[in-house]
């Protein structure tokens, strides 16, 4: 939805990630609400495993979000580099994401787009180990509205095809936190095995497999047997 720059927050002197909405989307009311929903959701939840949004507003360059600057890599980058992760690391990542989702769901917010690109391993130079950060609540579903909720249509699918829950793949209008839990299961499967449980040539074929087939066993695709 936008471009991201490293910037300095002048009031605090803090280095931040500055996300600016693309100009062609700034005139779209629905896109604009989704953009600022990311800030509203993050500020409602306020959890150490969710990226912090420091400020949001309008500038000469367009609508913007100023977020904490993360150092490290996403789990997608880690997968590309290592192929798969040790089981102990996957468990630690899973627990951190579950902690973030628990707080989000209690606040009535469903992420709807859990995937390796949105789970970041933040490790500044002074840290001995990474902190898991959940990113991008731009397409979150708000069960307890924070304000004007972006308009969606029944049957419109939001999210990345490989990580959709069956109810998302079917385009169901009802969703709750279980959709995120399902997506996290797919994510953890991929981190352990290096492959996704439902893979097909097209998004439609992937969605069909999610709805109509059972996932393979971990041990059958190179995962642990315990």
mmCIF file of C-alpha atoms in Angstrom:
data_model
loop_
_atom_site.group_PDB
_atom_site.id
_atom_site.type_symbol
_atom_site.label_atom_id
_atom_site.label_comp_id
_atom_site.label_asym_id
_atom_site.label_seq_id
_atom_site.Cartn_x
_atom_site.Cartn_y
_atom_site.Cartn_z
ATOM 1 C CA UNK A 1 0.000 0.000 0.000
ATOM 2 C CA UNK A 2 2.926 2.347 0.407
ATOM 3 C CA UNK A 3 6.661 3.034 0.531
ATOM 4 C CA UNK A 4 8.736 2.721 3.696
ATOM 5 C CA UNK A 5 11.699 4.922 4.611
ATOM 6 C CA UNK A 6 14.125 5.131 7.507
ATOM 7 C CA UNK A 7 13.549 8.526 9.131
ATOM 8 C CA UNK A 8 14.082 10.511 12.323
ATOM 9 C CA UNK A 9 11.179 11.480 14.565
ATOM 10 C CA UNK A 10 12.224 15.048 15.353
ATOM 11 C CA UNK A 11 10.235 15.429 18.575
ATOM 12 C CA UNK A 12 11.947 12.448 20.205
ATOM 13 C CA UNK A 13 15.130 12.081 18.148
ATOM 14 C CA UNK A 14 14.140 8.451 17.607
ATOM 15 C CA UNK A 15 14.880 6.557 14.394
ATOM 16 C CA UNK A 16 11.625 5.290 12.898
ATOM 17 C CA UNK A 17 10.235 3.472 9.884
ATOM 18 C CA UNK A 18 8.102 5.957 7.957
ATOM 19 C CA UNK A 19 5.377 4.394 5.820
ATOM 20 C CA UNK A 20 3.723 6.704 3.268
ATOM 21 C CA UNK A 21 0.556 5.672 1.449
ATOM 22 C CA UNK A 22 0.883 5.568 -2.335
ATOM 23 C CA UNK A 23 -0.579 8.683 -3.936
ATOM 24 C CA UNK A 24 -3.032 6.758 -6.126
ATOM 25 C CA UNK A 25 -4.536 5.152 -3.007
ATOM 26 C CA UNK A 26 -4.713 8.337 -0.933
ATOM 27 C CA UNK A 27 -7.922 9.356 -2.745
ATOM 28 C CA UNK A 28 -9.597 5.999 -2.031
ATOM 29 C CA UNK A 29 -11.576 6.305 1.204
ATOM 30 C CA UNK A 30 -11.531 2.555 1.830
ATOM 31 C CA UNK A 31 -7.753 2.290 1.278
ATOM 32 C CA UNK A 32 -7.239 5.305 3.512
ATOM 33 C CA UNK A 33 -9.258 3.740 6.336
ATOM 34 C CA UNK A 34 -7.315 0.486 6.000
ATOM 35 C CA UNK A 35 -4.022 2.371 6.125
ATOM 36 C CA UNK A 36 -4.888 4.166 9.356
ATOM 37 C CA UNK A 37 -6.528 1.046 10.804
ATOM 38 C CA UNK A 38 -3.020 -0.370 11.158
ATOM 39 C CA UNK A 39 -2.184 2.464 13.565
ATOM 40 C CA UNK A 40 -5.485 2.190 15.435
ATOM 41 C CA UNK A 41 -5.150 -1.560 15.879
ATOM 42 C CA UNK A 42 -1.524 -1.401 17.052
ATOM 43 C CA UNK A 43 -2.290 1.391 19.516
ATOM 44 C CA UNK A 44 -5.332 -0.450 20.863
ATOM 45 C CA UNK A 45 -3.372 -3.644 21.469
ATOM 46 C CA UNK A 46 0.004 -2.264 22.647
ATOM 47 C CA UNK A 47 1.979 -5.472 23.056
ATOM 48 C CA UNK A 48 5.747 -6.079 22.972
ATOM 49 C CA UNK A 49 5.273 -8.695 20.220
ATOM 50 C CA UNK A 50 3.387 -6.268 17.962
ATOM 51 C CA UNK A 51 5.171 -3.499 16.054
ATOM 52 C CA UNK A 52 4.589 -0.128 17.720
ATOM 53 C CA UNK A 53 3.034 2.744 15.746
ATOM 54 C CA UNK A 54 4.347 6.012 17.176
ATOM 55 C CA UNK A 55 2.397 8.541 15.156
ATOM 56 C CA UNK A 56 0.081 8.824 12.154
ATOM 57 C CA UNK A 57 -1.311 11.682 10.125
ATOM 58 C CA UNK A 58 -1.099 13.628 6.878
ATOM 59 C CA UNK A 59 1.958 15.279 5.350
ATOM 60 C CA UNK A 60 2.906 17.027 2.107
ATOM 61 C CA UNK A 61 3.959 13.596 0.825
ATOM 62 C CA UNK A 62 0.632 11.995 1.775
ATOM 63 C CA UNK A 63 -0.844 9.994 4.680
ATOM 64 C CA UNK A 64 1.863 8.457 6.852
ATOM 65 C CA UNK A 65 2.567 6.090 9.742
ATOM 66 C CA UNK A 66 5.690 6.443 11.876
ATOM 67 C CA UNK A 67 6.537 3.045 13.357
ATOM 68 C CA UNK A 68 9.314 1.634 15.496
ATOM 69 C CA UNK A 69 12.341 0.825 13.370
ATOM 70 C CA UNK A 70 13.030 -2.899 13.355
ATOM 71 C CA UNK A 71 16.473 -4.435 12.920
ATOM 72 C CA UNK A 72 16.848 -8.000 11.727
ATOM 73 C CA UNK A 73 14.812 -9.988 9.232
ATOM 74 C CA UNK A 74 11.376 -11.453 8.657
ATOM 75 C CA UNK A 75 10.848 -15.182 9.054
ATOM 76 C CA UNK A 76 10.375 -15.231 5.263
ATOM 77 C CA UNK A 77 13.968 -14.003 4.899
ATOM 78 C CA UNK A 78 15.135 -16.514 7.499
ATOM 79 C CA UNK A 79 13.450 -19.325 5.555
ATOM 80 C CA UNK A 80 15.035 -18.155 2.304
ATOM 81 C CA UNK A 81 18.442 -18.174 3.997
ATOM 82 C CA UNK A 82 18.214 -21.405 6.033
ATOM 83 C CA UNK A 83 15.519 -23.485 4.312
ATOM 84 C CA UNK A 84 13.871 -24.340 7.629
ATOM 85 C CA UNK A 85 14.295 -23.554 11.323
ATOM 86 C CA UNK A 86 15.200 -25.682 14.349
ATOM 87 C CA UNK A 87 12.179 -26.950 16.246
ATOM 88 C CA UNK A 88 13.124 -25.033 19.417
ATOM 89 C CA UNK A 89 13.225 -21.742 17.500
ATOM 90 C CA UNK A 90 9.871 -22.476 15.842
ATOM 91 C CA UNK A 91 8.258 -23.162 19.228
ATOM 92 C CA UNK A 92 9.623 -19.868 20.600
ATOM 93 C CA UNK A 93 8.306 -17.947 17.589
ATOM 94 C CA UNK A 94 4.923 -19.656 17.882
ATOM 95 C CA UNK A 95 4.574 -18.810 21.575
ATOM 96 C CA UNK A 96 5.397 -15.134 20.909
ATOM 97 C CA UNK A 97 2.869 -14.888 18.066
ATOM 98 C CA UNK A 98 0.234 -16.606 20.226
ATOM 99 C CA UNK A 99 0.850 -14.061 22.992
ATOM 100 C CA UNK A 100 0.308 -11.225 20.497
ATOM 101 C CA UNK A 101 -2.810 -12.859 19.022
ATOM 102 C CA UNK A 102 -4.294 -13.469 22.465
ATOM 103 C CA UNK A 103 -4.179 -9.759 23.247
ATOM 104 C CA UNK A 104 -5.421 -8.814 19.764
ATOM 105 C CA UNK A 105 -8.358 -11.241 19.895
ATOM 106 C CA UNK A 106 -9.329 -10.062 23.379
ATOM 107 C CA UNK A 107 -9.464 -6.552 21.891
ATOM 108 C CA UNK A 108 -11.751 -7.823 19.121
ATOM 109 C CA UNK A 109 -9.123 -7.633 16.363
ATOM 110 C CA UNK A 110 -8.377 -10.471 13.915
ATOM 111 C CA UNK A 111 -5.155 -10.112 11.916
ATOM 112 C CA UNK A 112 -6.278 -12.080 8.803
ATOM 113 C CA UNK A 113 -2.872 -12.051 7.081
ATOM 114 C CA UNK A 114 -0.450 -14.128 9.114
ATOM 115 C CA UNK A 115 2.483 -15.206 6.928
ATOM 116 C CA UNK A 116 6.293 -15.302 7.217
ATOM 117 C CA UNK A 117 6.641 -11.777 5.797
ATOM 118 C CA UNK A 118 4.534 -10.432 8.680
ATOM 119 C CA UNK A 119 6.452 -12.137 11.496
ATOM 120 C CA UNK A 120 9.704 -10.255 12.106
ATOM 121 C CA UNK A 121 12.724 -11.248 14.188
ATOM 122 C CA UNK A 122 13.831 -7.929 15.690
ATOM 123 C CA UNK A 123 17.376 -7.967 17.081
ATOM 124 C CA UNK A 124 19.094 -4.611 17.602
ATOM 125 C CA UNK A 125 22.846 -4.739 18.301
ATOM 126 C CA UNK A 126 22.404 -4.526 22.072
ATOM 127 C CA UNK A 127 19.994 -7.508 22.229
ATOM 128 C CA UNK A 128 21.293 -11.006 22.936
ATOM 129 C CA UNK A 129 18.303 -12.666 21.272
ATOM 130 C CA UNK A 130 15.583 -11.572 18.835
ATOM 131 C CA UNK A 131 12.114 -10.365 19.785
ATOM 132 C CA UNK A 132 9.271 -11.580 17.591
ATOM 133 C CA UNK A 133 7.209 -8.709 16.146
ATOM 134 C CA UNK A 134 3.858 -9.201 14.416
ATOM 135 C CA UNK A 135 3.435 -6.724 11.543
ATOM 136 C CA UNK A 136 0.739 -5.305 9.295
ATOM 137 C CA UNK A 137 -2.788 -5.039 10.666
ATOM 138 C CA UNK A 138 -3.858 -3.252 7.473
ATOM 139 C CA UNK A 139 -6.449 -5.889 6.543
ATOM 140 C CA UNK A 140 -7.389 -6.811 10.094
ATOM 141 C CA UNK A 141 -11.039 -7.475 10.864
ATOM 142 C CA UNK A 142 -12.289 -5.420 13.776
ATOM 143 C CA UNK A 143 -15.056 -7.203 15.689
ATOM 144 C CA UNK A 144 -15.391 -4.335 18.175
ATOM 145 C CA UNK A 145 -15.007 -1.311 15.880
ATOM 146 C CA UNK A 146 -12.323 1.194 16.778
ATOM 147 C CA UNK A 147 -13.998 3.756 14.542
ATOM 148 C CA UNK A 148 -15.283 3.687 10.952
ATOM 149 C CA UNK A 149 -14.533 0.162 9.756
ATOM 150 C CA UNK A 150 -13.284 -0.356 6.168
ATOM 151 C CA UNK A 151 -16.083 -1.712 4.016
ATOM 152 C CA UNK A 152 -15.890 -5.360 2.932
ATOM 153 C CA UNK A 153 -18.214 -7.540 0.902
ATOM 154 C CA UNK A 154 -19.380 -11.074 1.645
ATOM 155 C CA UNK A 155 -17.426 -13.407 -0.630
ATOM 156 C CA UNK A 156 -14.389 -11.120 -0.928
ATOM 157 C CA UNK A 157 -11.269 -13.003 0.208
ATOM 158 C CA UNK A 158 -8.627 -11.125 2.201
ATOM 159 C CA UNK A 159 -5.253 -12.588 3.030
ATOM 160 C CA UNK A 160 -2.478 -14.531 1.294
ATOM 161 C CA UNK A 161 -3.801 -17.734 -0.379
ATOM 162 C CA UNK A 162 -1.397 -20.287 1.166
ATOM 163 C CA UNK A 163 -2.223 -19.189 4.725
ATOM 164 C CA UNK A 164 -6.001 -18.808 4.483
ATOM 165 C CA UNK A 165 -8.244 -20.682 6.873
ATOM 166 C CA UNK A 166 -10.987 -22.768 5.210
ATOM 167 C CA UNK A 167 -13.616 -20.161 6.140
ATOM 168 C CA UNK A 168 -11.498 -17.420 4.553
ATOM 169 C CA UNK A 169 -10.932 -19.528 1.442
ATOM 170 C CA UNK A 170 -14.701 -19.989 1.168
ATOM 171 C CA UNK A 171 -15.215 -16.223 1.392
ATOM 172 C CA UNK A 172 -17.320 -16.536 4.536
ATOM 173 C CA UNK A 173 -18.389 -13.193 6.014
ATOM 174 C CA UNK A 174 -18.052 -14.470 9.593
ATOM 175 C CA UNK A 175 -14.575 -14.857 11.050
ATOM 176 C CA UNK A 176 -13.139 -15.046 14.516
ATOM 177 C CA UNK A 177 -9.742 -15.602 16.095
ATOM 178 C CA UNK A 178 -9.669 -19.242 15.021
ATOM 179 C CA UNK A 179 -8.796 -18.116 11.479
ATOM 180 C CA UNK A 180 -5.574 -16.589 12.821
ATOM 181 C CA UNK A 181 -4.795 -19.738 14.812
ATOM 182 C CA UNK A 182 -5.207 -21.826 11.657
ATOM 183 C CA UNK A 183 -2.909 -19.482 9.700
ATOM 184 C CA UNK A 184 -0.330 -19.695 12.487
ATOM 185 C CA UNK A 185 -0.462 -23.501 12.199
ATOM 186 C CA UNK A 186 0.334 -23.211 8.488
ATOM 187 C CA UNK A 187 3.152 -20.771 9.253
ATOM 188 C CA UNK A 188 4.694 -23.044 11.897
ATOM 189 C CA UNK A 189 4.401 -26.030 9.520
ATOM 190 C CA UNK A 190 6.407 -24.062 6.950
ATOM 191 C CA UNK A 191 9.030 -22.952 9.457
ATOM 192 C CA UNK A 192 9.589 -26.558 10.568
ATOM 193 C CA UNK A 193 9.544 -28.227 7.139
ATOM 194 C CA UNK A 194 10.524 -25.512 4.684
ATOM 195 C CA UNK A 195 7.368 -26.081 2.668
ATOM 196 C CA UNK A 196 3.713 -25.069 2.932
ATOM 197 C CA UNK A 197 1.072 -27.758 3.545
ATOM 198 C CA UNK A 198 -1.213 -26.667 0.694
ATOM 199 C CA UNK A 199 0.577 -25.771 -2.535
ATOM 200 C CA UNK A 200 -0.929 -25.477 -5.991
ATOM 201 C CA UNK A 201 -0.327 -23.685 -9.272
ATOM 202 C CA UNK A 202 -2.973 -20.991 -8.702
ATOM 203 C CA UNK A 203 -4.613 -19.192 -5.810
ATOM 204 C CA UNK A 204 -7.958 -20.827 -6.650
ATOM 205 C CA UNK A 205 -6.427 -24.324 -6.669
ATOM 206 C CA UNK A 206 -4.675 -23.590 -3.359
ATOM 207 C CA UNK A 207 -7.946 -22.442 -1.792
ATOM 208 C CA UNK A 208 -9.654 -25.615 -3.042
ATOM 209 C CA UNK A 209 -7.010 -27.801 -1.399
ATOM 210 C CA UNK A 210 -7.317 -25.892 1.882
ATOM 211 C CA UNK A 211 -11.062 -26.497 1.978
ATOM 212 C CA UNK A 212 -11.193 -30.066 0.643
ATOM 213 C CA UNK A 213 -7.960 -31.871 1.580
ATOM 214 C CA UNK A 214 -6.116 -32.773 4.758
ATOM 215 C CA UNK A 215 -2.615 -31.421 5.397
ATOM 216 C CA UNK A 216 0.337 -33.813 5.041
ATOM 217 C CA UNK A 217 2.067 -35.118 8.129
ATOM 218 C CA UNK A 218 5.179 -33.241 9.194
ATOM 219 C CA UNK A 219 7.336 -36.345 8.987
ATOM 220 C CA UNK A 220 6.239 -36.953 5.370
ATOM 221 C CA UNK A 221 7.618 -33.593 4.197
ATOM 222 C CA UNK A 222 10.888 -33.492 6.085
ATOM 223 C CA UNK A 223 9.681 -32.313 9.470
ATOM 224 C CA UNK A 224 10.368 -33.815 12.908
ATOM 225 C CA UNK A 225 8.750 -37.127 13.801
ATOM 226 C CA UNK A 226 7.868 -36.072 17.357
#
